[in-house]
Amino acid sequence: MKPETIAIHSGNHVDGASKAVIQPIVLSTTFERAEDGTFPGGHIYSRSSNPNRALLENVIAKLEGGADAAAFSSGNAAGMSVFQSLAPGTHIIAPDDMYHGLRNQLKILFAGILKFDFIDVNDIDAVNRHLMPGTGLIWLETPSNPLLKVTDIKKIVALAHRHSIKVAVDNTFATPICQLPLSLGADLVMHSSTKYFGGHSDLMGGALVTAQKDDWWQKIRDVQGYGGAIPSPMDCYMLVRSIKTLPYRIRGHIHNAQLLAEYLEKHPKIEQVMYPGLSSHPQHQIAKQQMLGFGGMLSFTVKGGEAEARRVINGLKLFTRATSLGGVESLIEHRATVEGPDTKTPFNLLRVSVGLEHIDDLIEDLEVALG
């Protein structure tokens, strides 16, 4: 089935008892056993599984082309479960511009437990130099946040698998509508489902999708079940509801982002635009090969430094100054401020989550703010 059909049908089924067309919300925390002690409904206790979560995990797995998916209470909880599944002392190679929430997890929560290096994963020689006997995972984020760097997934996978190293890809920016890392050889995909899956800035969630149900995946499932960082039935229901429109929303985000990037690239007050759909992007050709669409995120740097960037962002009316991304409304933020003192982000950079407003209105708002 095509993504539009998967998104609508793989997270839903007609309720057997009421014949409701939409799966009802099951709030029960526990489920009845049969006389022989088994669970005919397939669920024991809601921390372990729930009908709404099962449907959410099914639709996400199907969209990514994976063997199974696990839903979590946030993207950070999903990422942390991966790190918790690794044996103490495991070495991780991660991008030098890794999402700061997961980077800080490693630096603060896993210091002394795991080993890690943050490097330019697009430099294959640097990746080779940092391999060691205990390297167990290469973490990719493509396109990256907020520099929109694109990493050649197939190239990293080929190197990693030669050394029996797993590859995980944060696919939050791209979504499975724009990129399918498992089809490119990755072992695991991560999402902050708070973002495009939720799509309306009112849900929190995370997800992991595996290429195969192996021992590592079972360990991750154990972390999910025993750790209990799971989404509520209501959140699962709402995420399934939102995912039904994901393919169509993403098309609108891509359309607006491409036109906005082209407008900004021609503006005399803009230093650089970072968007994979521009031919000027350093990895544009890689993006064309491995992506199905270029996504709805872009960043740009403003001539005149941090002060001018702040003047621009404070002059906008339609773009909301806020963290997060993937909602129908356009958001903009001064990313370096959010990331803190060890940021790799230029201080004249503004990151934009391009929403679904009319593109003419978005361009007009930026035209006025840029002056």
PDB file of C-alpha atoms in Angstrom, residues 256 259 318 357-366:
ATOM      1  CA  ASN A 256       6.103  26.159   1.399  1.00  0.00           C
ATOM      2  CA  LEU A 259       9.455  28.487  -2.013  1.00  0.00           C
ATOM      3  CA  LEU A 318       2.976  35.382  11.530  1.00  0.00           C
ATOM      4  CA  GLU A 357      -0.142  29.135   6.016  1.00  0.00           C
ATOM      5  CA  HIS A 358      -0.340  30.592   2.517  1.00  0.00           C
ATOM      6  CA  ILE A 359       3.200  31.042   1.212  1.00  0.00           C
ATOM      7  CA  ASP A 360       2.488  34.604   0.041  1.00  0.00           C
ATOM      8  CA  ASP A 361       1.638  35.632   3.607  1.00  0.00           C
ATOM      9  CA  LEU A 362       4.787  34.023   5.002  1.00  0.00           C
ATOM     10  CA  ILE A 363       7.000  35.730   2.447  1.00  0.00           C
ATOM     11  CA  GLU A 364       5.327  39.089   3.082  1.00  0.00           C
ATOM     12  CA  ASP A 365       5.910  38.725   6.831  1.00  0.00           C
ATOM     13  CA  LEU A 366       9.613  38.043   6.275  1.00  0.00           C
TER      14      LEU A 366
END
